[in-house]
mmCIF file of C-alpha atoms in Angstrom:
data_model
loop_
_atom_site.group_PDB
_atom_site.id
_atom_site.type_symbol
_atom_site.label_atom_id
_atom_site.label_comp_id
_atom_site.label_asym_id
_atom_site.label_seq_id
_atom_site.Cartn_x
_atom_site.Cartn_y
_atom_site.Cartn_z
ATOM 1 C CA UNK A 1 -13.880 -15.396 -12.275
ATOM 2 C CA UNK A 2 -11.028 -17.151 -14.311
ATOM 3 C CA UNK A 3 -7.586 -15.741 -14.074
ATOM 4 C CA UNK A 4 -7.665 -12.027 -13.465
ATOM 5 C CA UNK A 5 -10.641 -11.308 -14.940
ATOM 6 C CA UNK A 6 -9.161 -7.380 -14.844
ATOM 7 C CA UNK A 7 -11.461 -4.638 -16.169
ATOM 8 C CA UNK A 8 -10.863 -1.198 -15.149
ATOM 9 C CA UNK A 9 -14.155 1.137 -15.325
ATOM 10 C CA UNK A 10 -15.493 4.351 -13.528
ATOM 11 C CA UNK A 11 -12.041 5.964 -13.883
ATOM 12 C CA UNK A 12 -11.351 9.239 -11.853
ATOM 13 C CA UNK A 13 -10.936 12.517 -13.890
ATOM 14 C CA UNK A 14 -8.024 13.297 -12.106
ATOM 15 C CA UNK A 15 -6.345 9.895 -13.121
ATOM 16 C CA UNK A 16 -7.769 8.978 -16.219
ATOM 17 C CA UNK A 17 -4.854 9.177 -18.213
ATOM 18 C CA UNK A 18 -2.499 7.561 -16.228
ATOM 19 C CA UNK A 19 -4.878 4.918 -15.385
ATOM 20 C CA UNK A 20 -6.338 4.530 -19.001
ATOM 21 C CA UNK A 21 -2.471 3.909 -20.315
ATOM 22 C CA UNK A 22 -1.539 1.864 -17.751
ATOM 23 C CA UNK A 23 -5.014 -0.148 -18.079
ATOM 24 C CA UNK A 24 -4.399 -0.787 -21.784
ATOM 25 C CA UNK A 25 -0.527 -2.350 -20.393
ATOM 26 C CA UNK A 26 -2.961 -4.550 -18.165
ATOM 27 C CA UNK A 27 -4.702 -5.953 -21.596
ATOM 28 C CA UNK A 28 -8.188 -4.551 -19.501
ATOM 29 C CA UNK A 29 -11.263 -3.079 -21.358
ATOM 30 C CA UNK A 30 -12.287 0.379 -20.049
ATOM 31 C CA UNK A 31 -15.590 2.019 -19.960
ATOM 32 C CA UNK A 32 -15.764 6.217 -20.293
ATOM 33 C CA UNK A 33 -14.474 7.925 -17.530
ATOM 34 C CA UNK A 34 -16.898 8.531 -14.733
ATOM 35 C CA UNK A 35 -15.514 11.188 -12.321
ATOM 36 C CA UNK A 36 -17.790 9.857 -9.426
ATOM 37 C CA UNK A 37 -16.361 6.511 -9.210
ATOM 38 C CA UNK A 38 -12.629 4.801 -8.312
ATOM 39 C CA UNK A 39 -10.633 2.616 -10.946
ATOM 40 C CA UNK A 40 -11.752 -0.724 -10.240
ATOM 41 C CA UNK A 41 -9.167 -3.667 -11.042
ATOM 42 C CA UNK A 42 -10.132 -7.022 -10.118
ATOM 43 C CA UNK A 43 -13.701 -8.414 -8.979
ATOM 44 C CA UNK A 44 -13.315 -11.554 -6.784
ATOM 45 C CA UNK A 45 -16.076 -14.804 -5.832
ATOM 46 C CA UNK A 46 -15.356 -16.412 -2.753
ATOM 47 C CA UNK A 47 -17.115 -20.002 -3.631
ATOM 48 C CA UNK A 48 -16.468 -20.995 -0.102
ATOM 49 C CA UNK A 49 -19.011 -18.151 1.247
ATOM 50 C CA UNK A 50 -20.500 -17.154 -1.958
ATOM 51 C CA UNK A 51 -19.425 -13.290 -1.245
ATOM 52 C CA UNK A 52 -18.157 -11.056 -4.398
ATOM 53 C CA UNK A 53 -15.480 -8.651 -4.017
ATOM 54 C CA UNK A 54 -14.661 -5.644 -5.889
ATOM 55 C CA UNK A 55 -10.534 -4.580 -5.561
ATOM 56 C CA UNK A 56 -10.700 -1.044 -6.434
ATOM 57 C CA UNK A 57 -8.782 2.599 -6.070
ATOM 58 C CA UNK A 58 -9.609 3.815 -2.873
ATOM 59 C CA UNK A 59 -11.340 6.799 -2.569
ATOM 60 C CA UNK A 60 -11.352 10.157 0.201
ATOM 61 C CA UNK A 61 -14.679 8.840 1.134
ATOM 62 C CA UNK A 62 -12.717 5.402 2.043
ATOM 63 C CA UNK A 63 -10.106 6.568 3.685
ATOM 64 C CA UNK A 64 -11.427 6.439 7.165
ATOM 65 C CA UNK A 65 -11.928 2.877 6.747
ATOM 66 C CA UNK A 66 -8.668 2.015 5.594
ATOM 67 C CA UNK A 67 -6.937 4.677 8.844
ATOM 68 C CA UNK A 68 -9.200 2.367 11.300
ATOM 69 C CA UNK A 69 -7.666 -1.252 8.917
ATOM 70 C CA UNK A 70 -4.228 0.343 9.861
ATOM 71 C CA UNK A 71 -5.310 0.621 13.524
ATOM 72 C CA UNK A 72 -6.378 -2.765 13.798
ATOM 73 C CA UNK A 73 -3.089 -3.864 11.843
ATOM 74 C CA UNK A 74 -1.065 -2.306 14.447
ATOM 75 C CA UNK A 75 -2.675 -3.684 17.493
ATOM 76 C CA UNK A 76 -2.389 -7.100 15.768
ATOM 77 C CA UNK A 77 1.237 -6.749 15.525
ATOM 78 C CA UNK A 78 1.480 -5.059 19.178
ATOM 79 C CA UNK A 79 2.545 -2.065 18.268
ATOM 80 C CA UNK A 80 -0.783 -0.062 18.835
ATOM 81 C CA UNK A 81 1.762 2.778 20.765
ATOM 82 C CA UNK A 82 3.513 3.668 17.478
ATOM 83 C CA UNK A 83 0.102 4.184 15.736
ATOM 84 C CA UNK A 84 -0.103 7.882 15.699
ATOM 85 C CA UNK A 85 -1.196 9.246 12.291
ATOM 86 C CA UNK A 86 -4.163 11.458 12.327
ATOM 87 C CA UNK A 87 -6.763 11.014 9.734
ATOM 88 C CA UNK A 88 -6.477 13.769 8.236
ATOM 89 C CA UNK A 89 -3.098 13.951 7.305
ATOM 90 C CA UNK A 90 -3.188 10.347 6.192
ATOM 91 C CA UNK A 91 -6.553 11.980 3.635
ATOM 92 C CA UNK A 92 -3.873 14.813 2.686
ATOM 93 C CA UNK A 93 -1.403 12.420 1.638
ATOM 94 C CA UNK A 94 -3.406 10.587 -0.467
ATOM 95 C CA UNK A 95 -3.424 13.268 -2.621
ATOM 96 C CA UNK A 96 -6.341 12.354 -3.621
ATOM 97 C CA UNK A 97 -9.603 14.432 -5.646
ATOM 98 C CA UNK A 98 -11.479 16.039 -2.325
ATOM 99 C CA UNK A 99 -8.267 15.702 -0.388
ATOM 100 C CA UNK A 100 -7.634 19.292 0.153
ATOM 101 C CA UNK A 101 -3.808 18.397 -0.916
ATOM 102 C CA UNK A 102 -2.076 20.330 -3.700
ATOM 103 C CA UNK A 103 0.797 18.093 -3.728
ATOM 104 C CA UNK A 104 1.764 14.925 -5.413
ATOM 105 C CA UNK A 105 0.505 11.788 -3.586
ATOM 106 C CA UNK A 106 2.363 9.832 -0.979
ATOM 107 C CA UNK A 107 0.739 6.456 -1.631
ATOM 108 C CA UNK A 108 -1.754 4.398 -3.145
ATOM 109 C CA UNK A 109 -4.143 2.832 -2.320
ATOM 110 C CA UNK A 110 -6.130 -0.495 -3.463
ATOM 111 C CA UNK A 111 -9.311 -1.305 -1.405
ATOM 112 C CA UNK A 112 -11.572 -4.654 -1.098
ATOM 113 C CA UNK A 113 -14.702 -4.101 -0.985
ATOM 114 C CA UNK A 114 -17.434 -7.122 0.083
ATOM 115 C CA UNK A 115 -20.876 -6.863 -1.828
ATOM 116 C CA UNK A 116 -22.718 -8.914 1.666
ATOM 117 C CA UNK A 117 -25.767 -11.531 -0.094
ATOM 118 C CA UNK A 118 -28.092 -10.030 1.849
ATOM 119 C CA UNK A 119 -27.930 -6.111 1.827
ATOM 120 C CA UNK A 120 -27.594 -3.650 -0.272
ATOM 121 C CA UNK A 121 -24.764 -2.428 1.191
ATOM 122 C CA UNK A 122 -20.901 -2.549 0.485
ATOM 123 C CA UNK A 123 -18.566 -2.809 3.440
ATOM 124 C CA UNK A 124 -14.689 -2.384 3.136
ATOM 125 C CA UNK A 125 -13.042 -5.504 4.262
ATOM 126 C CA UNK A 126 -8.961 -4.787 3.085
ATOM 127 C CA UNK A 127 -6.677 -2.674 1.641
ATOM 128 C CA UNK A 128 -3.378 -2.906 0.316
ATOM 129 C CA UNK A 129 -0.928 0.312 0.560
ATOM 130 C CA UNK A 130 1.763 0.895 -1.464
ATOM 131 C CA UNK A 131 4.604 3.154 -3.260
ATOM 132 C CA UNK A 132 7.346 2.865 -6.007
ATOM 133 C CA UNK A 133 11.077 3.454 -4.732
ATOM 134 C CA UNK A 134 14.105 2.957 -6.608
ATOM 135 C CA UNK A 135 17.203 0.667 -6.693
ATOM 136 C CA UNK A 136 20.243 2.182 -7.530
ATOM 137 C CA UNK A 137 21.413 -1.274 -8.591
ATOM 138 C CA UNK A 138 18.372 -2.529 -10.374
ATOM 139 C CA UNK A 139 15.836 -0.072 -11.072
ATOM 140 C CA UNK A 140 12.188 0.953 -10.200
ATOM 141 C CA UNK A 141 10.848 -0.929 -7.121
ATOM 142 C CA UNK A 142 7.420 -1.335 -5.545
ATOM 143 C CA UNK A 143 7.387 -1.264 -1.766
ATOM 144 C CA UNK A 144 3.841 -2.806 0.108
ATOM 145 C CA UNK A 145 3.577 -1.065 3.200
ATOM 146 C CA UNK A 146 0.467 -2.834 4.281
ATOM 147 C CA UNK A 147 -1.521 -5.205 2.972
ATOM 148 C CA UNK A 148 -4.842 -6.479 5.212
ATOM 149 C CA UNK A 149 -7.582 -8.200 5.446
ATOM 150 C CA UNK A 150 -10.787 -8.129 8.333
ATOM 151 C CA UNK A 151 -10.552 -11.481 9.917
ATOM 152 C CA UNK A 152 -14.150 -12.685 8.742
ATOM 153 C CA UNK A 153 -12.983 -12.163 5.199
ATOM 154 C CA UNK A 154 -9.822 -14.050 5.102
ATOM 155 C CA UNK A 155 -11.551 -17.643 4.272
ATOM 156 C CA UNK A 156 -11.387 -18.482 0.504
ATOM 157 C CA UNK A 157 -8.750 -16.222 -1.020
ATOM 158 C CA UNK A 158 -8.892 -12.551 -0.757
ATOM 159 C CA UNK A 159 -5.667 -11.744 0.820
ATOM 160 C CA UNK A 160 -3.641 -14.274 -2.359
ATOM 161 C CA UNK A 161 -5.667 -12.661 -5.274
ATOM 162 C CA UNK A 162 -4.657 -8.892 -3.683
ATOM 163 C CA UNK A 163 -1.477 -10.013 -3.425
ATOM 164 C CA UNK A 164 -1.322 -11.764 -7.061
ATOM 165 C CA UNK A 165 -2.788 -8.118 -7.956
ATOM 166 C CA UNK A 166 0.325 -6.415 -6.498
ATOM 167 C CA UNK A 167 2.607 -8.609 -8.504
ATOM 168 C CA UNK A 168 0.390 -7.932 -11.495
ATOM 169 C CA UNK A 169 0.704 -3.863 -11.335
ATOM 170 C CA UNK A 170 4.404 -4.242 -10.355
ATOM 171 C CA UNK A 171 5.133 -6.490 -13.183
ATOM 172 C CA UNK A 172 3.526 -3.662 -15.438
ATOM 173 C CA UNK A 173 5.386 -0.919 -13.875
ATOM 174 C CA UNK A 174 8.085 -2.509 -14.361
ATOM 175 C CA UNK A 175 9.472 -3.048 -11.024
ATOM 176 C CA UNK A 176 12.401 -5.204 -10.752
ATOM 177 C CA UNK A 177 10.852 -6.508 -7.268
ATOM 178 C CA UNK A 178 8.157 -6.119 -5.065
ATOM 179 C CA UNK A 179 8.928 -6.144 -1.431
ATOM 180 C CA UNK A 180 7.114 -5.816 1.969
ATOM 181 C CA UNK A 181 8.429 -6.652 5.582
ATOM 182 C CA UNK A 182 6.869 -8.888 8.243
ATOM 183 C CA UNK A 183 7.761 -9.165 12.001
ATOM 184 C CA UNK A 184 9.708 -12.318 12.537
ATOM 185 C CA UNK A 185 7.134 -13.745 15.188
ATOM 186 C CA UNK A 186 4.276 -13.807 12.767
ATOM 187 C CA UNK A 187 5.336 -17.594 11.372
ATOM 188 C CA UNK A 188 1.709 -18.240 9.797
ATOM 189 C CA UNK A 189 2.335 -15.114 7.466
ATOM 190 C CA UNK A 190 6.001 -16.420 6.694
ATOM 191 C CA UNK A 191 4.529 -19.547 5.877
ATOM 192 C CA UNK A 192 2.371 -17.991 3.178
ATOM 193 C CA UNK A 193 4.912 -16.187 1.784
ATOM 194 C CA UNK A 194 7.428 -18.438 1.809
ATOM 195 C CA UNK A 195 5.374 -21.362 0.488
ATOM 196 C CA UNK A 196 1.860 -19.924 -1.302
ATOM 197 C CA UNK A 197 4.214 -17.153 -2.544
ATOM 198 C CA UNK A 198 7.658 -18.585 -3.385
ATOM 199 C CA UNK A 199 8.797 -15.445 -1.887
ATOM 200 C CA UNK A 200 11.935 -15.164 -0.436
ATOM 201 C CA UNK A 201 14.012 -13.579 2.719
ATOM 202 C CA UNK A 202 16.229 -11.395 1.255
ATOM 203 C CA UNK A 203 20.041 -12.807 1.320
ATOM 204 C CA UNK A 204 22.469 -11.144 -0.820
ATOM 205 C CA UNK A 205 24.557 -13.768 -3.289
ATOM 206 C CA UNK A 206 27.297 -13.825 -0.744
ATOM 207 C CA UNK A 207 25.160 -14.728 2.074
ATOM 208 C CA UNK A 208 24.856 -10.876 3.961
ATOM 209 C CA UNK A 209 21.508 -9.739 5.229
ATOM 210 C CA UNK A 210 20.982 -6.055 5.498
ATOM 211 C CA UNK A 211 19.770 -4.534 8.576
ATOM 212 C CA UNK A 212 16.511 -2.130 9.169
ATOM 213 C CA UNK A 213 17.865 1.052 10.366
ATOM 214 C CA UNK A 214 15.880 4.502 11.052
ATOM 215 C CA UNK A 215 15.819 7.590 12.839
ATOM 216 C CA UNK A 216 12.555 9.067 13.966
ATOM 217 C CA UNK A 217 10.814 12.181 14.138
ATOM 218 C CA UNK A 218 12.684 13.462 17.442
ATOM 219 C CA UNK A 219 16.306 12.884 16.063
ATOM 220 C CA UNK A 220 14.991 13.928 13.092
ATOM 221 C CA UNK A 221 14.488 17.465 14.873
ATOM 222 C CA UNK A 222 17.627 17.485 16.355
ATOM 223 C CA UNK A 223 19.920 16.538 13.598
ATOM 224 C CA UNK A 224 18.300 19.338 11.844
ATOM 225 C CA UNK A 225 19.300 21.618 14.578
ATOM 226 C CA UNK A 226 22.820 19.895 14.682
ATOM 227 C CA UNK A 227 23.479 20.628 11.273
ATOM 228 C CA UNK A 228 22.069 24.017 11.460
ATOM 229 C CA UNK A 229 24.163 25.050 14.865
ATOM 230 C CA UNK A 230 27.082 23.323 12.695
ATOM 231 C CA UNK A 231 26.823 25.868 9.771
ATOM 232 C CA UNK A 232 26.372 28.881 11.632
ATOM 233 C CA UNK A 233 22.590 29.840 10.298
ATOM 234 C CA UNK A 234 19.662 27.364 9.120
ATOM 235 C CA UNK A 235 18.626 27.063 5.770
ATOM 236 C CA UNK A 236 17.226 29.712 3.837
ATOM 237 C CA UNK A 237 16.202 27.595 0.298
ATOM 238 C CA UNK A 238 15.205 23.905 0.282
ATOM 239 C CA UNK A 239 14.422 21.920 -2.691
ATOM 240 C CA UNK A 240 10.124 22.303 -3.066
ATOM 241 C CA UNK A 241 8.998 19.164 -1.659
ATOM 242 C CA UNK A 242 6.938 18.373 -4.648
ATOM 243 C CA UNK A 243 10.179 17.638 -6.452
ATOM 244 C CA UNK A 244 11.552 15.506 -3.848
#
């Protein structure tokens, strides 16, 4: 296919209308909702093996797929000890229809999926994860949290059009940048960023770098209890979390 070649079809009841509107931003052609099928963005040919690709939504029925992508993304970066999500919290945070979630979603999700030559059958081969923050300086952001590809699909392509895709939906969102980290060992993924890409390290104009800083789950716990010991009783009203 030429260009994008973007048509979104089979959308899901639940996000038709968010999808339809921001479908018509994307200049695609959309077919009647069908509530048993994902939104379905970009189809791919791999000339080099002759394989098509669909990039789609992901859906519930996906999901342990992508959880066991994220696994193998973690070993790959040696960090297989910090992988400790269970499945089905990562399904209630999709939000998704079938979920079992009631509140907003936490992510989305964009899934490749490989139509093999010679069966029937559709196998997921890569997913891209994502969210929209928000810069108090510039505006609406989209943050990749993961973006992967199986190893015997990464010949011809797949992992630059998803990419290209990313740009494309953050471009229509509106984002003011789209932004992703990568472990400073991994210098053949640099090198595609940096040179496929023309993305850049981030460097502020006077030459600062800003530093990754967090505090996990156990601090987490005992700030809390800091603050509450601190004030003399624990909080009685919080904000709902669906406004957060």
């Amino acid at each position: 296919s030429s260009g994008f070649g973007l048509q979104a079809h089979r959308l899901a009841t639940r996000q038709g209308r968010s999808a339809l509107s921001l479908a018509a931003l994307l200049g695609m052609s959309v077919s009647p909702c069908d509530p048993a099928g994902p939104m379905v963005w970009d189809t791919f040919h791999n000339s080099k093996t002759g394989q098509q690709f669909t990039l789609q939504d992901a859906q519930v029925k996906d999901l342990p797929a992508v959880h066991q992508m994220v696994k193998d993304l973690a070993i790959y970066e040696k960090e297989e000890h910090q992988f400790t999500l269970p499945l089905e919290q990562f399904v209630r945070d999709s939000g998704l229809p079938g979920s079992g979630s009631t509140e907003p979603p936490r992510f989305q999700c964009l899934v490749a999926e490989q139509s093999p030559k010679d069966s029937p059958q559709a196998e997921l081969v890569g997913f891209a994860l994502y969210f929209f923050t928000y810069s108090t300086w510039e505006g609406r952001t989209m943050y990749l949290e993961d973006l992967y590809v199986k190893p015997e699909a990464r010949v011809g392509g797949l992992g630059t059009r998803m990419m290209y895709l990313m740009a494309k939906i953050a471009s229509v969102r509106g984002c003011c940048r789209l932004q992703w980290q990568c472990l400073d060992w991994n210098e053949t993924a640099l090198s595609f960023y940096y040179n496929k890409l023309k993305a850049e390290e981030r460097v502020e104009s006077n030459k600062s770098k800003w530093v990754n800083i967090w505090v996990k789950r156990d601090r987490i716990q005992e700030m809390a209890a800091e603050f509450d010991a601190g004030n003399g009783r624990q909080l009685k009203r919080l904000r709902p979390e669906s406004s957060a």
